[in-house]
Amino acid sequence: MSFDMIRTLQTSINPYLEKKMLITLSMGFVSGVPLLLTITLLQAWLTDEGVSKSTIGLFALVGLPYSLKFIWAPLFDHFTVSALGRRRGWLLITQILLIISIIILGMGNPSMNPFNVAVLATLVAFSSASQDIVIDAYRRESLIDEEQTIGASAYVLGYRIGALAAGAGGLILADYMSYQMVYAIMSIIMIYGVFITLIAEEPKKYYEPSNFISAIYNPFVEFFNRYVSINIASDRLMNLNIRSKISRRNIMSNTLLIPVLILLFILLYKIGDTMAHSLSTNFYLDIGFSKSEIGTIVKFFGLFATLVGAFIGGLVSLKIGLFRSLMIFGIFQAIATLGFSVLAYVGDSLYLLMLVISLENLAAGMGYTAYLAFIANMTNKRFTATQFALMTALMSLPRTLFSGMSGYLVEMLDWELYFIFCSVIAFPALIILIKLRRSLKI
C-alpha cells in the first residue's frame, strides 16, 4: 500500500521536474521577488526612517505599472532586440534593468528625499511589470495548451517562494544589516533570473506584426472577433440562414457577448477573497490578536497552505479539467471566506485562526493556479504579451479599486456581515463561467 502511494506521489511530481517546468518555476521566483521590495520591505524602511503615514500611504501608487502594463506590452510582441530571440532578448533587458534599479533604490535616502525614493521604486515596479509581461508570454508560448495548468501551478509555487524571500527574508535581514545591503543582496538574487534566461530555449514565434500599429491594434481585434467564425460555422452546421438580418444580428451579439463575459469573469473570479484580504491585518488586530500572533500564524500557515494549494490545484485541474476545477475552487474560496465570519463571531481563538488561515490560503492557492491557466488559455499565441498583460492587469483591478471600498463596507455592515458579503460576491463569476462553458474549450 505504501509502495503504491509513493509511486502515485512520484507520478504526480514528475511533471514538475521536467526542464521547462523547472524554468517556469524559476521564472515565477524572479517574478515574485521585486514586488515585495516595493511593498513590504519598502514600507518597513520608510517606517524606520520616520516617514509620515500619509506619505507611506501615497507610496502605494508606485505599484501602478502592474495595472497599466498592457499599455507598453505591444513593444514586446513587435520588436526583437537580441540574437537570443524575441522573448529571451526582452527578458535579459528587463532583468538587467531590474538589477540596476534595485541597487539604485537601495542607495536612496527616504528621510532626506522620499520623492526620489518613490521615483526609484516606480522604476523597479516598471521593470518588474515589464519582466512579468515577457515571462507570461514566454510561459504561454513555450507550453502546449495541456501543460498550461501545471505551468501555472509551477509559476505560482516559484512566485510565492520569491515573495517569501523578498518579504519575510528581507525583513529578517534588515534586523542585522542596513537596508542598502538588503537591497544589494536582493539584486544579486535576481542574477539567477539572468542565468535562467540564458539556459532557457526560445519559444516558437507564431506571429510577427507587420508594423507597430498592428501590434497594438490586432490583439484587441482578434480577441473580440475570435468567436465570429466559430458561431458562423456552428450556424451552418445547423443549416441556419445566416444571410438574414436576424441571424447576423444574433451572431454579432453572441460573438461580442463571449469576450465581454470572459473579461467579466477575469475581473470577478477573485474579487471576494481579494476584498476579504484587503483589511485582514486590521481585522485580526480588531478582534484581539497580537502582532506577534498575526505575524507567526498568518505568515507560516498562510504561506505553507498557499504552496500546497498551488501544487494540488495543478494536479487536480489536470485530472478533472479546467472548467470543473474553476467551479470547485471558486466554491471552496467562497466557503473558506465564510471562515472569517466565524472567526469574527468567536473572537481571538488561535486554533480557529490557524484553521481559517490554512483553509483560506489553500483555497486561494488552488483557485489562483486554475485562474492563471484559464487566462493563458484565453490568449492567442500570436498576441501573447499584449493579451496576457491586458487580462492580468484586469485581474489586479479588484486589489486597487474595489478593495478601496472595504473600509466603508465594514463600517456599514460589521466584520461578520462583511465577510459574508465577500463570500456571496464570488458567485456571479461562477454563473458567468457556466454561461461560457458551451463556447469555450476548457
Coordinates of C-alpha atoms in Angstrom, one line a residue:
M1 CA 0.0 0.0 0.0
S2 CA 2.8 2.4 0.9
F3 CA 4.7 1.5 -2.3
D4 CA 1.6 2.4 -4.3
M5 CA 1.3 5.7 -2.5
I6 CA 5.0 6.5 -3.2
R7 CA 4.6 5.6 -6.8
T8 CA 1.5 7.8 -7.1
L9 CA 3.3 10.7 -5.5
Q10 CA 6.3 10.3 -7.8
T11 CA 4.0 10.2 -10.8
S12 CA 2.3 13.4 -9.6
I13 CA 5.7 15.2 -9.0
N14 CA 7.3 14.1 -12.3
P15 CA 5.7 16.8 -14.5
Y16 CA 7.2 19.5 -12.2
L17 CA 10.7 18.0 -12.7
E18 CA 10.8 18.5 -16.5
K19 CA 13.2 21.2 -17.6
K20 CA 10.5 23.5 -19.0
M21 CA 8.6 23.3 -15.7
L22 CA 11.7 24.0 -13.6
I23 CA 12.3 27.0 -15.8
T24 CA 8.7 28.1 -15.3
L25 CA 9.1 27.7 -11.5
S26 CA 12.4 29.7 -11.6
M27 CA 10.8 32.5 -13.7
G28 CA 8.0 32.6 -11.1
F29 CA 10.6 33.0 -8.4
V30 CA 12.3 36.0 -10.0
S31 CA 8.9 37.5 -10.7
G32 CA 7.9 37.3 -7.1
V33 CA 11.0 38.9 -5.6
P34 CA 10.7 42.5 -6.9
L35 CA 7.0 43.1 -5.9
L36 CA 7.7 42.8 -2.2
L37 CA 10.7 45.1 -2.5
T38 CA 8.4 47.9 -3.3
I39 CA 5.7 47.0 -0.8
T40 CA 6.6 45.1 2.4
L41 CA 10.3 45.9 2.6
L42 CA 9.9 49.5 1.4
Q43 CA 7.2 50.2 3.9
A44 CA 9.4 48.9 6.7
W45 CA 12.3 51.1 5.5
L46 CA 10.1 54.2 5.3
T47 CA 8.7 53.5 8.8
D48 CA 12.1 53.0 10.3
E49 CA 13.2 56.3 8.7
G50 CA 10.3 58.2 10.4
V51 CA 8.4 59.0 7.2
S52 CA 4.8 60.0 7.9
K53 CA 2.0 57.6 7.5
S54 CA 0.3 59.8 4.9
T55 CA 3.4 59.8 2.8
I56 CA 3.8 56.0 3.2
G57 CA 0.2 55.6 2.0
L58 CA 1.0 57.5 -1.2
F59 CA 3.8 55.1 -1.9
A60 CA 1.1 52.5 -2.9
L61 CA 0.9 54.4 -6.2
V62 CA 4.4 53.1 -7.2
G63 CA 2.5 49.8 -8.0
L64 CA 0.5 51.4 -10.8
P65 CA 2.8 49.9 -13.6
Y66 CA 1.4 46.5 -12.7
S67 CA -2.1 47.7 -13.6
L68 CA -1.0 49.7 -16.7
K69 CA 1.4 47.2 -18.2
F70 CA -0.8 46.4 -21.2
I71 CA 0.0 49.9 -22.5
W72 CA 3.6 49.1 -23.4
A73 CA 3.1 45.3 -23.8
P74 CA 2.8 45.6 -27.7
L75 CA 6.5 46.6 -27.7
F76 CA 7.4 43.1 -26.6
D77 CA 5.2 41.5 -29.3
H78 CA 6.6 43.6 -32.1
F79 CA 10.3 44.2 -31.6
T80 CA 13.1 41.6 -31.4
V81 CA 16.1 43.3 -29.7
S82 CA 18.6 40.5 -29.4
A83 CA 20.0 37.4 -31.0
L84 CA 18.6 35.5 -28.1
G85 CA 15.2 35.9 -29.6
R86 CA 12.1 38.0 -29.0
R87 CA 11.2 36.7 -25.6
R88 CA 14.6 35.9 -24.1
G89 CA 16.1 39.1 -25.5
W90 CA 13.5 41.2 -23.7
L91 CA 13.8 39.1 -20.6
L92 CA 17.5 39.8 -20.4
I93 CA 17.0 43.5 -20.8
T94 CA 14.2 43.8 -18.2
Q95 CA 16.2 41.7 -15.8
I96 CA 19.3 43.8 -16.1
L97 CA 17.2 46.9 -15.7
L98 CA 15.7 45.4 -12.6
I99 CA 19.0 44.6 -11.0
I100 CA 20.3 48.1 -11.6
S101 CA 17.1 49.8 -10.4
I102 CA 17.0 47.6 -7.2
I103 CA 20.6 48.6 -6.4
I104 CA 19.9 52.3 -7.0
L105 CA 16.7 52.2 -4.9
G106 CA 18.8 50.7 -2.0
M107 CA 21.1 53.7 -2.3
G108 CA 18.3 56.2 -1.7
N109 CA 17.5 58.1 1.5
P110 CA 13.8 58.1 2.4
S111 CA 14.2 60.5 5.3
M112 CA 16.0 63.1 3.2
N113 CA 14.3 62.8 -0.1
P114 CA 11.2 60.5 -0.2
F115 CA 10.2 61.7 -3.7
N116 CA 13.4 60.4 -5.2
V117 CA 12.9 57.1 -3.5
A118 CA 9.3 57.0 -4.9
V119 CA 10.6 57.6 -8.4
L120 CA 13.2 54.8 -8.0
A121 CA 10.6 52.4 -6.5
T122 CA 8.4 53.2 -9.5
L123 CA 11.3 52.3 -11.8
V124 CA 11.7 49.0 -10.0
A125 CA 7.9 48.4 -10.4
F126 CA 8.0 49.3 -14.1
S127 CA 10.9 46.9 -14.7
S128 CA 9.2 44.2 -12.7
A129 CA 5.9 44.6 -14.6
S130 CA 7.8 44.5 -17.9
Q131 CA 9.6 41.3 -16.8
D132 CA 6.2 39.9 -15.9
I133 CA 4.8 40.7 -19.3
V134 CA 7.6 38.7 -21.0
I135 CA 7.5 35.8 -18.5
D136 CA 3.8 35.4 -19.0
A137 CA 4.2 35.4 -22.8
Y138 CA 7.2 33.0 -22.6
R139 CA 5.2 30.6 -20.4
R140 CA 2.2 30.7 -22.8
E141 CA 4.3 30.1 -25.9
S142 CA 6.7 27.5 -24.5
L143 CA 3.9 25.2 -23.1
I144 CA 1.2 23.5 -25.1
D145 CA -2.4 24.0 -24.0
E146 CA -2.5 20.8 -22.0
E147 CA 0.5 22.0 -20.0
Q148 CA -0.8 25.4 -19.1
T149 CA -2.3 24.3 -15.8
I150 CA 0.8 22.6 -14.5
G151 CA 2.8 25.6 -15.8
A152 CA 0.6 27.9 -13.8
S153 CA 1.0 25.8 -10.7
A154 CA 4.8 25.8 -11.1
Y155 CA 4.8 29.5 -11.7
V156 CA 2.7 30.2 -8.5
L157 CA 4.9 28.0 -6.4
G158 CA 8.0 29.9 -7.6
Y159 CA 6.3 33.2 -7.2
R160 CA 5.3 32.6 -3.6
I161 CA 8.8 31.4 -2.7
G162 CA 10.3 34.6 -4.3
A163 CA 7.8 36.7 -2.4
L164 CA 8.8 35.0 0.8
A165 CA 12.5 35.6 0.1
A166 CA 11.9 39.3 -0.5
G167 CA 9.2 39.9 2.1
A168 CA 10.0 37.8 5.2
G169 CA 13.6 37.2 4.2
G170 CA 14.2 40.9 3.6
L171 CA 12.7 41.9 6.9
I172 CA 14.8 39.4 8.8
L173 CA 18.0 40.6 7.1
A174 CA 17.0 44.2 7.8
D175 CA 17.3 43.4 11.6
Y176 CA 21.0 42.6 11.1
M177 CA 22.2 45.0 8.3
S178 CA 21.3 48.2 6.6
Y179 CA 18.5 48.4 4.0
Q180 CA 21.2 49.3 1.4
M181 CA 22.8 45.9 2.0
V182 CA 19.5 44.1 1.9
Y183 CA 18.6 45.7 -1.5
A184 CA 22.0 44.8 -2.8
I185 CA 21.5 41.2 -1.7
M186 CA 18.1 41.1 -3.5
S187 CA 19.7 42.4 -6.7
I188 CA 22.3 39.6 -6.5
I189 CA 19.4 37.1 -6.1
M190 CA 17.9 38.5 -9.3
I191 CA 21.0 37.4 -11.2
Y192 CA 19.5 33.9 -11.0
G193 CA 16.9 35.2 -13.5
V194 CA 19.6 36.1 -16.0
F195 CA 21.1 32.6 -15.7
I196 CA 17.6 31.0 -16.3
T197 CA 17.1 33.3 -19.3
L198 CA 20.4 32.2 -20.9
I199 CA 19.8 28.4 -20.5
A200 CA 16.1 28.6 -21.5
E201 CA 15.0 27.8 -25.0
E202 CA 13.4 30.5 -27.1
P203 CA 9.8 29.5 -27.8
K204 CA 8.4 29.3 -31.3
K205 CA 7.3 32.6 -32.9
Y206 CA 3.7 32.2 -34.0
Y207 CA 3.3 35.6 -35.5
E208 CA 5.2 38.8 -36.2
P209 CA 3.2 42.1 -36.6
S210 CA 4.0 43.9 -39.9
N211 CA 4.2 47.2 -38.0
F212 CA 3.9 48.6 -34.5
I213 CA 0.3 49.9 -35.1
S214 CA -0.8 46.4 -35.9
A215 CA 1.0 45.1 -32.8
I216 CA -1.3 47.5 -30.8
Y217 CA -4.5 47.0 -32.8
N218 CA -4.6 43.4 -33.8
P219 CA -4.5 41.7 -30.3
F220 CA -7.7 43.5 -29.3
V221 CA -9.4 42.9 -32.7
E222 CA -8.5 39.2 -32.6
F223 CA -9.9 38.8 -29.1
F224 CA -13.2 40.4 -29.8
N225 CA -13.6 38.7 -33.3
R226 CA -12.3 35.3 -32.2
Y227 CA -15.7 33.7 -31.9
V228 CA -17.3 35.1 -35.2
S229 CA -16.1 32.2 -37.3
I230 CA -17.0 29.7 -34.6
N231 CA -20.6 30.9 -34.4
I232 CA -20.9 31.1 -38.2
A233 CA -19.6 27.6 -38.6
S234 CA -21.9 26.2 -36.0
D235 CA -24.9 28.0 -37.6
R236 CA -24.0 26.5 -40.9
L237 CA -23.9 23.0 -39.4
M238 CA -27.4 23.6 -38.1
N239 CA -28.4 24.8 -41.6
L240 CA -29.4 28.2 -40.4
N241 CA -29.9 31.0 -42.9
I242 CA -27.1 33.3 -41.8
R243 CA -27.9 35.7 -44.7
S244 CA -31.0 37.0 -42.9
K245 CA -30.6 40.2 -40.8
I246 CA -31.9 38.5 -37.7
S247 CA -29.3 35.7 -37.9
R248 CA -26.5 38.2 -38.5
R249 CA -27.6 40.3 -35.6
N250 CA -27.7 37.3 -33.3
I251 CA -24.2 36.2 -34.5
M252 CA -22.8 39.7 -33.7
S253 CA -24.5 39.9 -30.3
N254 CA -23.3 36.4 -29.4
T255 CA -19.7 37.0 -30.6
L256 CA -19.5 40.2 -28.6
L257 CA -21.1 38.7 -25.6
I258 CA -18.5 35.9 -25.2
P259 CA -15.4 38.1 -24.9
V260 CA -17.2 40.5 -22.6
L261 CA -18.2 37.6 -20.4
I262 CA -14.6 36.4 -20.4
L263 CA -13.3 39.7 -19.2
L264 CA -16.0 40.0 -16.6
F265 CA -15.1 36.5 -15.3
I266 CA -11.5 37.5 -15.0
L267 CA -12.5 40.7 -13.2
L268 CA -14.8 39.0 -10.7
Y269 CA -13.4 35.5 -10.0
K270 CA -11.0 36.6 -7.2
I271 CA -12.9 39.7 -6.1
G272 CA -14.3 38.1 -3.0
D273 CA -11.1 36.8 -1.4
T274 CA -9.2 39.9 -2.6
M275 CA -11.6 42.1 -0.7
A276 CA -11.5 39.8 2.3
H277 CA -7.7 40.0 2.4
S278 CA -7.6 43.8 1.9
L279 CA -8.3 44.5 5.6
S280 CA -7.2 41.2 7.1
T281 CA -4.5 42.7 9.4
N282 CA -6.9 45.3 10.7
F283 CA -9.4 42.6 11.3
Y284 CA -7.0 40.3 13.3
L285 CA -6.0 43.2 15.5
D286 CA -9.6 44.4 16.0
I287 CA -10.8 41.0 17.3
G288 CA -7.9 40.7 19.8
F289 CA -4.9 39.0 18.2
S290 CA -1.4 40.4 18.9
K291 CA 1.1 41.4 16.2
S292 CA 3.4 38.5 17.0
E293 CA 0.5 36.0 16.7
I294 CA -0.6 37.5 13.4
G295 CA 3.0 37.5 12.1
T296 CA 3.7 34.0 13.1
I297 CA 0.5 32.2 12.3
V298 CA -0.6 34.2 9.2
K299 CA 2.8 34.1 7.6
F300 CA 3.7 30.5 8.3
F301 CA 0.3 28.8 7.9
G302 CA -0.7 31.1 5.1
L303 CA 2.4 30.6 3.0
F304 CA 2.5 26.8 3.6
A305 CA -1.2 26.4 2.7
T306 CA -0.8 28.6 -0.4
L307 CA 2.1 26.4 -1.7
V308 CA 0.2 23.2 -1.0
G309 CA -2.8 24.7 -2.7
A310 CA -0.9 25.7 -5.8
F311 CA 0.6 22.2 -6.1
I312 CA -2.7 20.4 -5.5
G313 CA -4.5 22.9 -7.7
G314 CA -2.3 22.0 -10.7
L315 CA -2.7 18.2 -10.2
V316 CA -6.5 18.4 -9.7
S317 CA -7.0 20.7 -12.7
L318 CA -5.0 18.3 -14.8
K319 CA -7.1 15.4 -13.6
I320 CA -10.7 16.8 -13.8
G321 CA -10.3 19.7 -16.3
L322 CA -10.2 23.4 -16.1
F323 CA -13.9 24.2 -16.0
R324 CA -14.7 21.8 -13.2
S325 CA -11.6 23.0 -11.3
L326 CA -12.6 26.7 -11.6
M327 CA -16.1 25.8 -10.3
I328 CA -14.9 23.7 -7.4
F329 CA -12.1 26.0 -6.4
G330 CA -14.4 29.0 -6.7
I331 CA -17.0 27.5 -4.4
F332 CA -14.2 26.4 -2.0
Q333 CA -12.9 30.1 -2.0
A334 CA -16.4 31.3 -1.1
I335 CA -16.8 28.8 1.8
A336 CA -13.2 29.5 3.1
T337 CA -14.0 33.2 3.2
L338 CA -17.0 32.5 5.4
G339 CA -14.5 31.2 7.9
F340 CA -13.6 34.8 8.7
S341 CA -17.2 35.4 9.7
V342 CA -17.0 32.5 12.1
L343 CA -13.7 33.9 13.5
A344 CA -15.3 37.3 13.9
Y345 CA -18.1 35.7 15.9
V346 CA -15.9 33.5 18.1
G347 CA -13.1 36.1 18.7
D348 CA -9.4 35.5 19.3
S349 CA -9.1 31.7 19.2
L350 CA -5.6 30.8 18.0
Y351 CA -6.7 27.3 16.9
L352 CA -9.5 28.7 14.9
L353 CA -7.2 31.3 13.3
M354 CA -4.8 28.6 12.2
L355 CA -7.7 26.6 10.6
V356 CA -9.3 29.7 8.9
I357 CA -5.9 30.9 7.6
S358 CA -5.0 27.4 6.3
L359 CA -8.3 26.8 4.5
E360 CA -8.4 30.3 3.0
N361 CA -4.9 30.2 1.7
L362 CA -5.3 26.6 0.5
A363 CA -8.4 27.7 -1.5
A364 CA -6.6 30.8 -2.8
G365 CA -3.6 28.8 -4.0
M366 CA -5.8 26.3 -5.8
G367 CA -8.0 29.0 -7.3
Y368 CA -5.1 31.2 -8.4
T369 CA -3.5 28.3 -10.3
A370 CA -6.6 27.4 -12.2
Y371 CA -7.3 31.2 -12.7
L372 CA -3.9 31.7 -14.4
A373 CA -4.3 28.6 -16.5
F374 CA -7.7 30.0 -17.7
I375 CA -6.1 33.3 -18.6
A376 CA -3.4 31.5 -20.5
N377 CA -6.0 29.5 -22.5
M378 CA -7.8 32.7 -23.4
T379 CA -4.8 34.3 -25.1
N380 CA -3.8 33.7 -28.7
K381 CA -0.2 32.7 -29.1
R382 CA 0.1 35.2 -31.9
F383 CA -0.5 38.1 -29.5
T384 CA 0.6 36.6 -26.2
A385 CA 2.3 39.5 -24.5
T386 CA -0.4 42.1 -25.1
Q387 CA -3.4 39.9 -24.4
F388 CA -1.9 38.3 -21.3
A389 CA -0.9 41.8 -20.0
L390 CA -4.4 43.1 -20.5
M391 CA -6.0 40.2 -18.7
T392 CA -3.6 40.2 -15.8
A393 CA -3.9 44.0 -15.5
L394 CA -7.7 43.4 -15.3
M395 CA -7.1 40.7 -12.7
S396 CA -5.3 43.3 -10.5
L397 CA -8.1 45.9 -10.6
P398 CA -10.1 44.5 -7.6
R399 CA -6.9 44.9 -5.5
T400 CA -6.5 48.5 -6.4
L401 CA -10.1 49.7 -6.9
F402 CA -12.7 47.6 -5.2
S403 CA -10.6 46.9 -2.1
G404 CA -10.6 50.7 -1.5
M405 CA -14.3 50.5 -0.6
S406 CA -13.7 47.7 2.0
G407 CA -13.3 50.1 5.0
Y408 CA -16.6 51.8 4.3
L409 CA -18.4 48.4 3.9
V410 CA -17.0 47.2 7.3
E411 CA -18.3 50.4 9.0
M412 CA -21.7 49.8 7.4
L413 CA -22.0 46.0 7.9
D414 CA -19.6 45.0 10.7
W415 CA -17.0 42.2 10.3
E416 CA -19.3 39.2 10.2
L417 CA -21.7 40.6 7.5
Y418 CA -18.7 42.0 5.6
F419 CA -17.1 38.6 5.1
I420 CA -20.5 37.0 4.2
F421 CA -20.7 39.7 1.6
C422 CA -17.2 38.9 0.3
S423 CA -18.3 35.2 0.1
V424 CA -21.5 36.0 -1.8
I425 CA -20.0 38.2 -4.4
A426 CA -17.8 35.3 -5.6
F427 CA -20.9 33.6 -7.2
P428 CA -21.6 35.9 -10.2
A429 CA -18.2 34.8 -11.7
L430 CA -19.3 31.2 -11.4
I431 CA -22.6 32.0 -13.1
I432 CA -20.7 33.6 -15.9
L433 CA -18.4 30.6 -16.2
I434 CA -21.5 28.3 -16.6
K435 CA -22.7 30.5 -19.4
L436 CA -19.3 30.4 -21.1
R437 CA -18.9 26.6 -20.9
R438 CA -20.5 25.9 -24.3
S439 CA -18.4 28.5 -26.1
L440 CA -15.0 27.7 -24.5
K441 CA -12.9 24.5 -24.8
I442 CA -11.8 24.3 -21.1

